[in-house]
């Protein structure tokens, strides 16, 4: 029995020695400072808030999304009550339909007038030309009859011809004079007809003005329908961007004011890590520097990031960062934009450590705080 114990002694000492060596190696490696060219900082993953909000006041009819849902941009997330707006929209449609019917009727009348008036004017001018031709002919006949009557009168007075021949010639002249008067009246009536036909152009202008006025009314009515439709559409609250729902801020039955938030979302593809860099090291941090972000859950796996924001003013270390003595130090807030988030492993609120490399020839290392 003693021989076995003697045999176990060296083995136990060997195991203990290995453990001590490993422990010392871990201690020295963990207590070793980060090499010059790497800066370690810690913080929490954050994301820019995306708010799905109401544009108009109203009562929430239903909310279609819940915490944790992944939504695409434009997805319907909530509906406000819209009965009164539905009624206004229908009223606007009826006004538009009535105005449209009036405009079409006026346009049809205008089209007919634009065809009839030129035809009527052409006929009136043709009648005037014909009347003038008849007047010219009657005047020529009257002049000839006058000369014949005068010649027969002279022959009768000299006893060359009998009275009845003179009387016939004089009667023919009287008839010709009557025909001239009748032709003159016909020319006057035809001229009046042309003037009347020309008034058709005034009617066309009046009907054109009526069509224009009704067209303007139709446009206003169409704008009213469009506006009512836009309001109805705005009563359907949609996601302004793609992302994951963080908080459901309103429930059915609640009343919201203009701008009232319905859902709070975040885009998991646009996350950043907000860290605080000591004043002594902030001069080494530049925009665009490469960063590796580590989380406890991911182990040795890291997430690529870049420096995207550096505060212009220093502040005391926030209470939630490090220890009480660290909070007396001045630090600068720095945002590290995470460039890849595969399978959305990172979410807002997760604590993480970051390694900022400001010297390109320095090899990457996992963050150490000793």
Coordinates of C-alpha atoms in Angstrom, one line a residue:
X1 CA 0.0 0.0 0.0
X2 CA 2.9 2.3 0.9
X3 CA 4.6 1.5 -2.4
X4 CA 1.5 2.6 -4.3
X5 CA 1.4 5.9 -2.5
X6 CA 5.1 6.4 -3.1
X7 CA 4.4 5.8 -6.8
X8 CA 1.5 8.3 -6.9
X9 CA 3.5 11.1 -5.2
X10 CA 5.7 12.1 -8.2
X11 CA 2.7 11.9 -10.6
X12 CA 0.6 14.3 -8.4
X13 CA 3.6 16.6 -8.2
X14 CA 3.8 16.6 -12.0
X15 CA 0.2 17.4 -12.5
X16 CA 0.4 20.2 -10.0
X17 CA 3.4 21.5 -11.7
X18 CA 1.7 21.6 -15.1
X19 CA -1.3 23.3 -13.5
X20 CA 0.9 25.9 -11.9
X21 CA 2.7 26.5 -15.1
X22 CA -0.5 26.9 -17.1
X23 CA -1.9 29.2 -14.4
X24 CA 1.2 31.4 -14.5
X25 CA 1.1 31.4 -18.3
X26 CA -2.6 32.5 -18.3
X27 CA -1.9 35.1 -15.6
X28 CA 1.0 36.7 -17.4
X29 CA -0.7 36.5 -20.8
X30 CA -3.9 38.1 -19.5
X31 CA -2.1 40.7 -17.5
X32 CA 0.0 41.6 -20.4
X33 CA -1.0 45.0 -21.8
X34 CA -2.4 45.4 -25.3
X35 CA 0.4 46.2 -27.8
X36 CA 0.9 49.7 -29.0
X37 CA -1.4 50.2 -32.0
X38 CA -4.5 48.5 -30.5
X39 CA -7.1 50.2 -28.2
X40 CA -9.6 48.3 -26.2
X41 CA -13.0 49.7 -25.3
X42 CA -16.3 48.3 -24.2
X43 CA -19.9 49.3 -24.4
X44 CA -23.3 48.1 -25.5
X45 CA -24.7 47.4 -29.0
X46 CA -27.2 50.1 -30.1
X47 CA -29.2 50.9 -33.1
X48 CA -30.9 53.9 -34.5
X49 CA -34.5 54.0 -33.5
X50 CA -37.1 53.6 -36.2
X51 CA -40.5 54.9 -35.2
X52 CA -43.7 53.9 -36.9
X53 CA -45.9 56.9 -36.1
X54 CA -49.4 58.2 -36.9
X55 CA -49.6 61.3 -39.2
X56 CA -53.2 62.1 -38.2
X57 CA -55.0 61.8 -34.8
X58 CA -57.3 58.9 -34.3
X59 CA -58.2 55.8 -32.3
X60 CA -56.1 52.7 -32.9
X61 CA -58.3 50.1 -34.5
X62 CA -55.7 47.3 -34.6
X63 CA -52.0 46.7 -34.3
X64 CA -50.7 44.0 -36.6
X65 CA -47.1 43.6 -35.3
X66 CA -45.6 42.5 -32.0
X67 CA -42.2 42.6 -30.3
X68 CA -39.7 40.5 -32.1
X69 CA -41.4 40.6 -35.5
X70 CA -39.2 41.3 -38.5
X71 CA -40.8 43.7 -40.8
X72 CA -40.0 44.9 -44.3
X73 CA -40.2 48.6 -45.2
X74 CA -43.7 49.6 -46.0
X75 CA -45.3 46.7 -44.2
X76 CA -48.7 47.5 -42.6
X77 CA -48.3 47.6 -38.8
X78 CA -51.4 49.3 -37.5
X79 CA -54.8 50.7 -38.6
X80 CA -56.6 53.8 -37.3
X81 CA -60.4 54.2 -37.4
X82 CA -61.4 55.7 -40.7
X83 CA -65.2 55.7 -40.9
X84 CA -65.5 59.4 -41.1
X85 CA -62.8 59.7 -43.7
X86 CA -64.4 56.9 -45.7
X87 CA -67.6 59.0 -45.7
X88 CA -65.7 62.1 -46.8
X89 CA -63.9 60.1 -49.5
X90 CA -67.3 58.8 -50.9
X91 CA -68.7 62.3 -50.8
X92 CA -65.7 63.6 -52.7
X93 CA -66.1 60.8 -55.3
X94 CA -69.8 61.8 -55.8
X95 CA -68.8 65.4 -56.4
X96 CA -66.2 64.3 -58.9
X97 CA -68.7 62.1 -60.7
X98 CA -71.3 64.9 -61.0
X99 CA -68.7 67.4 -62.1
X100 CA -67.3 64.9 -64.6
X101 CA -70.8 64.4 -66.1
X102 CA -71.4 68.2 -66.4
X103 CA -68.0 68.7 -68.0
X104 CA -68.7 65.9 -70.6
X105 CA -72.1 67.4 -71.4
X106 CA -70.6 70.8 -71.9
X107 CA -67.8 69.4 -74.0
X108 CA -70.2 67.6 -76.2
X109 CA -72.2 70.8 -76.8
X110 CA -69.1 72.6 -77.6
X111 CA -68.1 69.9 -80.1
X112 CA -71.5 70.2 -81.8
X113 CA -71.3 74.0 -81.9
X114 CA -67.8 73.9 -83.3
X115 CA -69.2 71.9 -86.2
X116 CA -72.6 73.6 -86.7
X117 CA -71.5 77.2 -86.5
X118 CA -69.0 77.1 -89.5
X119 CA -71.6 75.2 -91.6
X120 CA -74.3 77.8 -90.7
X121 CA -72.0 80.6 -91.5
X122 CA -71.1 79.1 -94.8
X123 CA -74.7 78.7 -95.8
X124 CA -75.6 82.3 -94.7
X125 CA -72.7 83.7 -96.8
X126 CA -73.8 81.6 -99.8
X127 CA -77.3 83.0 -99.4
X128 CA -75.9 86.5 -99.2
X129 CA -73.9 86.0 -102.4
X130 CA -76.9 84.6 -104.2
X131 CA -79.1 87.5 -103.0
X132 CA -76.5 90.0 -104.2
X133 CA -76.4 88.2 -107.6
X134 CA -80.2 88.4 -107.9
X135 CA -80.1 92.1 -107.0
X136 CA -77.5 92.7 -109.6
X137 CA -79.6 90.9 -112.2
X138 CA -82.8 92.7 -111.2
X139 CA -81.0 96.1 -111.3
X140 CA -79.8 95.3 -114.8
X141 CA -83.3 94.4 -115.9
X142 CA -84.8 97.5 -114.3
X143 CA -82.3 99.7 -116.1
X144 CA -83.1 98.1 -119.4
X145 CA -86.8 98.3 -118.8
X146 CA -86.5 102.0 -117.9
X147 CA -84.7 102.7 -121.2
X148 CA -87.4 100.7 -123.1
X149 CA -90.2 102.6 -121.4
X150 CA -88.6 105.9 -122.1
X151 CA -88.1 105.0 -125.8
X152 CA -91.7 103.8 -126.2
X153 CA -93.0 107.0 -124.6
X154 CA -91.1 109.1 -127.1
X155 CA -92.4 106.9 -130.0
X156 CA -96.0 107.1 -128.6
X157 CA -95.7 110.9 -128.3
X158 CA -94.6 111.1 -132.0
X159 CA -97.5 108.9 -133.0
X160 CA -95.3 106.1 -134.2
X161 CA -96.7 103.4 -131.9
X162 CA -100.0 102.8 -130.2
X163 CA -100.7 103.6 -126.6
X164 CA -101.0 100.0 -125.4
X165 CA -97.4 99.3 -126.5
X166 CA -96.2 102.2 -124.6
X167 CA -98.2 101.2 -121.5
X168 CA -96.8 97.6 -121.7
X169 CA -93.2 99.0 -121.7
X170 CA -94.0 101.3 -118.8
X171 CA -95.6 98.4 -116.9
X172 CA -92.6 96.2 -117.5
X173 CA -90.4 98.9 -116.0
X174 CA -92.6 99.1 -112.9
X175 CA -92.3 95.4 -112.5
X176 CA -88.6 95.5 -112.8
X177 CA -88.4 98.2 -110.2
X178 CA -90.5 96.0 -107.8
X179 CA -88.1 93.1 -108.5
X180 CA -85.1 95.4 -107.6
X181 CA -86.8 96.3 -104.3
X182 CA -87.5 92.7 -103.5
X183 CA -83.9 91.7 -104.3
X184 CA -82.6 94.5 -102.0
X185 CA -84.7 93.1 -99.2
X186 CA -83.4 89.7 -99.9
X187 CA -79.8 91.0 -99.6
X188 CA -80.7 92.7 -96.3
X189 CA -82.1 89.5 -94.9
X190 CA -79.1 87.5 -96.1
X191 CA -76.8 90.0 -94.5
X192 CA -78.7 89.6 -91.3
X193 CA -78.4 85.9 -91.6
X194 CA -74.6 86.2 -91.9
X195 CA -74.5 88.4 -88.8
X196 CA -76.6 85.9 -87.0
X197 CA -74.4 83.1 -88.0
X198 CA -71.3 85.1 -86.8
X199 CA -72.9 85.2 -83.4
X200 CA -72.3 81.4 -83.3
X201 CA -68.7 82.2 -82.7
X202 CA -69.6 84.0 -79.5
X203 CA -71.6 81.0 -78.5
X204 CA -68.6 78.8 -79.1
X205 CA -66.5 81.1 -76.9
X206 CA -69.1 81.1 -74.2
X207 CA -69.3 77.3 -74.3
X208 CA -65.6 77.0 -74.3
X209 CA -65.5 79.2 -71.1
X210 CA -68.1 76.9 -69.6
X211 CA -66.1 73.8 -70.4
X212 CA -63.0 75.5 -68.9
X213 CA -64.8 76.4 -65.7
X214 CA -66.2 72.9 -65.4
X215 CA -62.8 71.4 -66.1
X216 CA -61.3 73.5 -63.2
X217 CA -64.1 72.2 -61.0
X218 CA -63.4 68.7 -62.1
X219 CA -59.7 69.1 -61.2
X220 CA -60.6 70.5 -57.8
X221 CA -62.9 67.6 -57.2
X222 CA -60.3 65.1 -58.3
X223 CA -57.8 66.8 -56.0
X224 CA -60.4 66.3 -53.2
X225 CA -60.7 62.6 -53.9
X226 CA -56.9 62.3 -54.1
X227 CA -56.5 64.1 -50.8
X228 CA -59.2 62.0 -49.1
X229 CA -57.5 58.9 -50.5
X230 CA -54.1 60.0 -49.1
X231 CA -55.6 60.6 -45.7
X232 CA -57.2 57.1 -45.8
X233 CA -53.8 55.7 -46.8
X234 CA -52.1 57.6 -44.0
X235 CA -54.5 56.1 -41.5
X236 CA -52.8 52.8 -42.3
X237 CA -49.5 53.0 -40.3
X238 CA -46.6 51.3 -42.2
X239 CA -43.0 50.5 -41.3
X240 CA -40.8 53.4 -42.5
X241 CA -37.9 51.0 -42.8
X242 CA -37.1 47.3 -42.5
X243 CA -36.2 46.1 -39.0
X244 CA -37.2 44.2 -35.9
X245 CA -39.9 45.4 -33.5
X246 CA -38.5 46.4 -30.2
X247 CA -41.6 47.8 -28.5
X248 CA -45.3 47.9 -29.1
X249 CA -46.2 51.4 -27.8
X250 CA -49.9 51.5 -28.5
X251 CA -52.8 49.0 -28.2
X252 CA -56.2 48.9 -29.9
X253 CA -58.6 51.4 -28.5
X254 CA -56.0 54.0 -27.5
X255 CA -56.1 57.4 -29.0
X256 CA -53.0 58.8 -30.7
X257 CA -52.1 62.4 -31.6
X258 CA -50.3 63.5 -34.8
X259 CA -46.8 62.0 -34.6
X260 CA -47.8 59.6 -31.9
X261 CA -45.5 56.5 -32.0
X262 CA -47.1 53.1 -32.6
X263 CA -44.1 50.9 -32.8
X264 CA -40.4 51.2 -32.0
X265 CA -38.1 49.3 -34.4
X266 CA -34.4 48.8 -35.1
X267 CA -32.6 47.7 -38.3
X268 CA -30.3 44.9 -37.2
X269 CA -28.2 45.5 -40.3
X270 CA -27.4 49.0 -39.1
X271 CA -26.1 48.6 -35.6
X272 CA -23.2 50.3 -33.8
X273 CA -21.3 49.8 -30.6
X274 CA -21.0 52.9 -28.5
X275 CA -17.8 53.0 -26.5
X276 CA -15.8 55.5 -24.4
X277 CA -12.1 56.1 -25.1
X278 CA -9.9 57.7 -22.5
X279 CA -8.7 61.3 -23.2
X280 CA -5.1 60.0 -23.4
X281 CA -5.9 57.8 -26.3
X282 CA -8.5 59.7 -28.3
X283 CA -5.9 61.3 -30.5
X284 CA -5.0 57.9 -31.9
X285 CA -8.7 57.3 -33.0
X286 CA -9.6 58.4 -36.5
X287 CA -12.7 58.0 -38.5
X288 CA -12.7 54.9 -40.7
X289 CA -10.3 52.9 -38.6
X290 CA -10.9 49.1 -38.6
X291 CA -12.5 47.6 -35.5
X292 CA -13.2 44.1 -34.3
X293 CA -16.1 43.6 -31.9
X294 CA -16.3 40.6 -29.5
X295 CA -19.2 39.3 -27.4
X296 CA -19.2 36.7 -24.7
X297 CA -21.7 34.6 -26.6
X298 CA -19.7 34.6 -29.8
X299 CA -16.4 33.4 -28.1
X300 CA -13.5 33.9 -30.4
X301 CA -15.7 35.0 -33.3
X302 CA -15.6 38.7 -34.0
X303 CA -17.7 41.2 -36.0
X304 CA -16.1 43.7 -38.3
X305 CA -16.7 47.4 -37.6
X306 CA -15.3 50.8 -38.4
X307 CA -15.1 54.1 -36.4
X308 CA -18.0 56.2 -37.6
X309 CA -18.3 58.9 -35.0
X310 CA -16.0 60.7 -32.5
X311 CA -17.4 63.1 -30.0
X312 CA -16.1 66.6 -30.1
X313 CA -16.1 67.1 -26.4
X314 CA -14.9 65.0 -23.5
X315 CA -17.2 63.9 -20.6
X316 CA -16.8 62.0 -17.4
X317 CA -17.1 58.3 -17.8
X318 CA -20.8 57.3 -17.6
X319 CA -21.9 55.5 -14.4
X320 CA -22.6 52.3 -16.1
X321 CA -19.1 52.0 -17.5
X322 CA -16.2 50.4 -15.5
X323 CA -15.8 51.2 -11.8
X324 CA -16.3 54.2 -9.6
X325 CA -12.6 55.4 -9.9
X326 CA -12.9 55.1 -13.7
X327 CA -15.8 57.4 -13.7
X328 CA -13.6 60.3 -12.6
X329 CA -11.7 60.1 -15.9
X330 CA -12.5 62.1 -18.9
X331 CA -13.5 60.1 -22.0
X332 CA -14.8 60.6 -25.5
X333 CA -17.8 58.8 -26.9
X334 CA -17.0 56.9 -30.0
X335 CA -19.4 55.0 -32.3
X336 CA -18.3 51.9 -34.1
X337 CA -20.5 51.0 -37.0
X338 CA -20.9 47.3 -37.3
X339 CA -20.4 46.3 -41.0
X340 CA -21.7 42.8 -40.8
X341 CA -24.2 41.1 -38.5
X342 CA -24.7 37.5 -39.9
X343 CA -27.9 35.8 -38.9
X344 CA -28.6 38.9 -36.8
X345 CA -26.6 37.5 -33.9
X346 CA -26.1 41.0 -32.5
X347 CA -29.1 42.9 -31.1
X348 CA -29.4 46.2 -29.2
X349 CA -28.4 46.0 -25.5
X350 CA -25.8 43.2 -25.8
X351 CA -22.5 44.2 -24.0
X352 CA -19.5 43.9 -26.2
X353 CA -15.8 44.7 -26.3
X354 CA -14.0 46.3 -29.2
X355 CA -10.4 46.4 -30.4
X356 CA -9.6 49.5 -32.5
X357 CA -6.5 49.1 -34.6
X358 CA -4.8 52.4 -35.3
X359 CA -1.5 50.9 -36.5
X360 CA -2.0 48.8 -39.6
X361 CA 1.2 46.7 -39.1
X362 CA 0.1 45.5 -35.6
X363 CA -1.4 42.0 -35.5
X364 CA -5.0 41.7 -34.2
X365 CA -5.5 40.4 -30.6
X366 CA -8.5 39.7 -28.5
X367 CA -9.3 42.4 -26.0
X368 CA -7.6 42.2 -22.6
X369 CA -8.3 44.6 -19.7
X370 CA -5.2 43.9 -17.4

